[in-house]
Amino acid sequence: GIFKMFKLMPMLSSGCKMVALLGRHNSRALLADHATTVTLFGHRRGRVSLAIHEDTRAPPVFLIELPMLTSALHKEIASGVVKLALESDTRSARRRLVEEYVWAVFCNGRKAGYSIRRKDASDDERHVMRLLRGVSMGAGVLPAAPEKDGGVPAGPDGELTYVRARVERVVGSKDSEAFYMINPHEGGVGGDGGDDGSAPELSIFLVRMK
């Protein structure tokens, strides 16, 4: 699965190798097919951001910086399963669920804190979206944005890591949605097991509390 690919990141000595991979159009796994995707990314010693795309060539429909360090996410990925739950206590009859602003964030059952959904992407976030434009799934290291463009200097602290996965979007109601990672090998929801009932490696839940 994608998490196995992510664990190979130390083998990528620089972001240049990943950029070369992204440029190979003969890999079906890296071609966009307009499926919903989720992306988790951030500098190794910075906070991790979450983006949800309905089309990777368009701006994300949901973008938020999570109240957890990228290094903490890496530890959760090492466990093999990541479940992110975002809960909103605010309600508006005119807003879609993904348009709510304030969210309590839980990772694998533990509360991480609160975050506010971004209306506009930061320079670093726009840089990542440009590099991954048209990519439907993958994991690895990306080159940092140039300092002149507001990026963090390159180096151990400046490396940008990312995981992007195609997901099945399940709408429970106007107040709840779930996103389950699709197994890139089997084409179904789940981890390594596909149809054996194993949990997806990555699942994300958005809930508006009543």
Short mmCIF file of C-alpha atoms in Angstrom, two decimals:
data_model
loop_
_atom_site.label_atom_id
_atom_site.label_comp_id
_atom_site.label_asym_id
_atom_site.label_seq_id
_atom_site.Cartn_x
_atom_site.Cartn_y
_atom_site.Cartn_z
CA GLY A 1 0.00 0.00 0.00
CA ILE A 2 0.85 3.70 0.08
CA PHE A 3 2.25 3.44 3.62
CA LYS A 4 4.81 0.85 2.47
CA MET A 5 5.92 3.31 -0.19
CA PHE A 6 6.12 6.04 2.45
CA LYS A 7 8.42 3.92 4.63
CA LEU A 8 10.94 3.88 1.77
CA MET A 9 11.39 7.67 2.03
CA PRO A 10 14.85 7.49 3.66
CA MET A 11 16.06 5.85 0.43
CA LEU A 12 15.24 9.04 -1.47
CA SER A 13 18.35 11.14 -1.00
CA SER A 14 16.74 14.26 -2.44
CA GLY A 15 13.46 15.60 -3.73
CA CYS A 16 14.89 15.53 -7.25
CA LYS A 17 14.37 11.77 -7.40
CA MET A 18 10.71 12.15 -6.51
CA VAL A 19 10.21 14.91 -9.07
CA ALA A 20 11.67 12.57 -11.70
CA LEU A 21 9.19 9.90 -10.65
CA LEU A 22 6.30 12.33 -10.91
CA GLY A 23 7.32 13.11 -14.46
CA ARG A 24 7.01 9.51 -15.67
CA HIS A 25 3.65 9.39 -17.38
CA ASN A 26 3.85 5.65 -18.02
CA SER A 27 2.94 4.92 -14.40
CA ARG A 28 -0.81 4.51 -14.00
CA ALA A 29 -0.53 5.01 -10.24
CA LEU A 30 0.60 8.59 -10.79
CA LEU A 31 -2.10 9.59 -13.26
CA ALA A 32 -5.12 11.56 -12.13
CA ASP A 33 -8.52 10.06 -12.86
CA HIS A 34 -10.59 12.70 -11.05
CA ALA A 35 -11.14 10.42 -8.05
CA THR A 36 -11.29 12.10 -4.65
CA THR A 37 -7.83 12.26 -3.09
CA VAL A 38 -6.41 13.18 0.31
CA THR A 39 -2.90 14.53 0.86
CA LEU A 40 -0.97 14.72 4.13
CA PHE A 41 2.20 16.78 3.87
CA GLY A 42 4.59 18.93 5.86
CA HIS A 43 8.18 19.75 6.73
CA ARG A 44 9.82 17.06 8.84
CA ARG A 45 9.98 19.32 11.92
CA GLY A 46 6.89 21.36 11.14
CA ARG A 47 3.16 20.76 11.33
CA VAL A 48 1.33 18.49 8.96
CA SER A 49 -1.37 19.77 6.60
CA LEU A 50 -4.37 17.91 5.21
CA ALA A 51 -5.84 18.63 1.77
CA ILE A 52 -8.88 16.98 0.20
CA HIS A 53 -9.27 17.25 -3.57
CA GLU A 54 -12.18 16.33 -5.79
CA ASP A 55 -9.84 17.00 -8.72
CA THR A 56 -6.06 17.21 -8.22
CA ARG A 57 -5.85 19.81 -10.99
CA ALA A 58 -8.15 22.16 -9.05
CA PRO A 59 -7.73 23.81 -5.62
CA PRO A 60 -8.57 21.57 -2.64
CA VAL A 61 -12.14 21.61 -1.35
CA PHE A 62 -10.78 21.28 2.21
CA LEU A 63 -7.40 22.48 3.51
CA ILE A 64 -6.29 22.59 7.12
CA GLU A 65 -3.06 22.60 9.12
CA LEU A 66 -3.43 19.92 11.77
CA PRO A 67 -2.32 20.49 15.39
CA MET A 68 0.35 17.79 15.18
CA LEU A 69 3.94 17.57 14.00
CA THR A 70 4.85 15.75 10.82
CA SER A 71 7.24 13.59 12.87
CA ALA A 72 4.29 12.49 15.04
CA LEU A 73 2.34 11.51 11.92
CA HIS A 74 5.34 9.47 10.72
CA LYS A 75 5.20 7.48 13.97
CA GLU A 76 1.50 6.79 13.46
CA ILE A 77 2.15 5.70 9.87
CA ALA A 78 4.77 3.26 11.19
CA SER A 79 1.95 1.53 13.11
CA GLY A 80 0.30 0.71 9.78
CA VAL A 81 -3.07 2.41 10.32
CA VAL A 82 -3.94 6.11 10.62
CA LYS A 83 -7.45 7.25 11.56
CA LEU A 84 -8.06 10.99 11.62
CA ALA A 85 -11.32 12.32 13.04
CA LEU A 86 -12.23 16.00 12.75
CA GLU A 87 -15.22 17.26 14.73
CA SER A 88 -16.88 20.65 14.36
CA ASP A 89 -19.17 22.14 17.01
CA THR A 90 -20.29 25.02 14.79
CA ARG A 91 -23.38 24.75 12.62
CA SER A 92 -24.64 26.74 9.69
CA ALA A 93 -27.60 25.77 7.54
CA ARG A 94 -25.96 27.40 4.53
CA ARG A 95 -22.52 25.78 4.86
CA ARG A 96 -21.45 22.44 3.52
CA LEU A 97 -19.65 20.25 6.03
CA VAL A 98 -16.25 20.92 4.42
CA GLU A 99 -16.89 24.68 4.73
CA GLU A 100 -16.95 24.72 8.54
CA TYR A 101 -13.98 26.54 10.05
CA VAL A 102 -13.14 25.30 13.57
CA TRP A 103 -12.29 21.62 14.08
CA ALA A 104 -11.22 19.42 16.98
CA VAL A 105 -8.69 16.90 15.66
CA PHE A 106 -8.18 13.31 16.86
CA CYS A 107 -5.53 10.91 15.58
CA ASN A 108 -5.97 7.19 16.30
CA GLY A 109 -8.33 8.03 19.14
CA ARG A 110 -6.12 10.65 20.82
CA LYS A 111 -7.05 14.33 20.80
CA ALA A 112 -4.37 16.42 19.10
CA GLY A 113 -5.96 19.86 19.55
CA TYR A 114 -7.92 22.37 17.47
CA SER A 115 -7.41 23.77 13.98
CA ILE A 116 -9.04 26.33 11.72
CA ARG A 117 -9.71 25.49 8.08
CA ARG A 118 -7.74 27.64 5.69
CA LYS A 119 -9.56 29.83 3.18
CA ASP A 120 -6.31 30.52 1.33
CA ALA A 121 -3.27 28.29 0.97
CA SER A 122 0.14 29.38 2.27
CA ASP A 123 3.13 29.72 -0.07
CA ASP A 124 4.41 26.29 0.96
CA GLU A 125 0.99 24.71 0.46
CA ARG A 126 0.63 26.22 -3.00
CA HIS A 127 4.13 24.92 -3.81
CA VAL A 128 3.11 21.37 -2.84
CA MET A 129 -0.13 21.59 -4.83
CA ARG A 130 1.83 22.70 -7.90
CA LEU A 131 4.32 19.82 -7.61
CA LEU A 132 1.55 17.25 -7.13
CA ARG A 133 -0.82 18.66 -9.73
CA GLY A 134 -2.35 15.74 -11.61
CA VAL A 135 -0.92 13.10 -9.22
CA SER A 136 -3.56 10.75 -7.81
CA MET A 137 -1.42 8.71 -5.39
CA GLY A 138 2.12 8.44 -4.12
CA ALA A 139 4.43 9.12 -1.19
CA GLY A 140 7.90 10.50 -0.70
CA VAL A 141 10.03 13.63 -0.37
CA LEU A 142 9.57 16.85 -2.32
CA PRO A 143 12.02 19.72 -2.76
CA ALA A 144 11.28 22.74 -0.58
CA ALA A 145 10.05 25.94 -2.20
CA PRO A 146 12.80 28.47 -3.02
CA GLU A 147 13.41 30.96 -0.21
CA LYS A 148 12.56 33.81 -2.56
CA ASP A 149 9.06 32.32 -2.83
CA GLY A 150 8.60 32.13 0.92
CA GLY A 151 9.82 28.56 1.31
CA VAL A 152 11.85 27.05 4.14
CA PRO A 153 15.57 26.64 3.30
CA ALA A 154 16.50 23.22 1.94
CA GLY A 155 18.10 20.74 4.33
CA PRO A 156 17.01 18.20 6.98
CA ASP A 157 14.46 20.63 8.45
CA GLY A 158 13.32 21.89 5.06
CA GLU A 159 12.43 18.55 3.48
CA LEU A 160 8.78 18.24 2.55
CA THR A 161 7.27 14.78 2.96
CA TYR A 162 3.89 13.79 1.59
CA VAL A 163 1.40 10.96 1.28
CA ARG A 164 -1.37 11.20 -1.31
CA ALA A 165 -4.02 8.51 -1.69
CA ARG A 166 -7.16 7.94 -3.70
CA VAL A 167 -10.13 7.52 -1.38
CA GLU A 168 -13.70 6.35 -1.39
CA ARG A 169 -15.88 9.20 -0.17
CA VAL A 170 -18.88 8.09 1.88
CA VAL A 171 -21.49 10.73 2.77
CA GLY A 172 -23.46 9.61 5.81
CA SER A 173 -25.51 12.80 6.05
CA LYS A 174 -25.08 16.55 5.69
CA ASP A 175 -23.24 16.36 9.03
CA SER A 176 -20.88 13.43 8.43
CA GLU A 177 -18.50 12.25 5.73
CA ALA A 178 -15.81 9.59 5.66
CA PHE A 179 -12.85 9.03 3.34
CA TYR A 180 -11.35 5.53 3.07
CA MET A 181 -8.09 4.89 1.27
CA ILE A 182 -8.42 2.73 -1.84
CA ASN A 183 -5.87 -0.07 -2.09
CA PRO A 184 -3.75 0.88 -5.13
CA HIS A 185 -3.07 -2.78 -5.96
CA GLU A 186 -6.52 -4.27 -5.60
CA GLY A 187 -8.60 -1.22 -6.51
CA GLY A 188 -10.71 -1.69 -3.39
CA VAL A 189 -10.96 -0.21 0.07
CA GLY A 190 -8.62 -1.68 2.62
CA GLY A 191 -5.02 -2.22 3.58
CA ASP A 192 -2.88 -5.03 2.23
CA GLY A 193 -5.77 -7.43 2.40
CA GLY A 194 -8.17 -5.83 -0.05
CA ASP A 195 -11.34 -7.88 0.43
CA ASP A 196 -10.23 -9.74 3.57
CA GLY A 197 -11.92 -7.24 5.87
CA SER A 198 -8.73 -5.50 7.01
CA ALA A 199 -8.99 -1.84 7.95
CA PRO A 200 -7.90 0.82 5.45
CA GLU A 201 -4.39 2.12 6.08
CA LEU A 202 -5.79 5.65 6.08
CA SER A 203 -9.28 6.82 6.98
CA ILE A 204 -10.53 10.35 7.65
CA PHE A 205 -13.83 11.32 9.26
CA LEU A 206 -15.50 14.74 9.23
CA VAL A 207 -18.35 15.15 11.71
CA ARG A 208 -20.48 18.17 12.58
CA MET A 209 -21.75 17.71 16.13
CA LYS A 210 -25.49 18.16 16.66
#
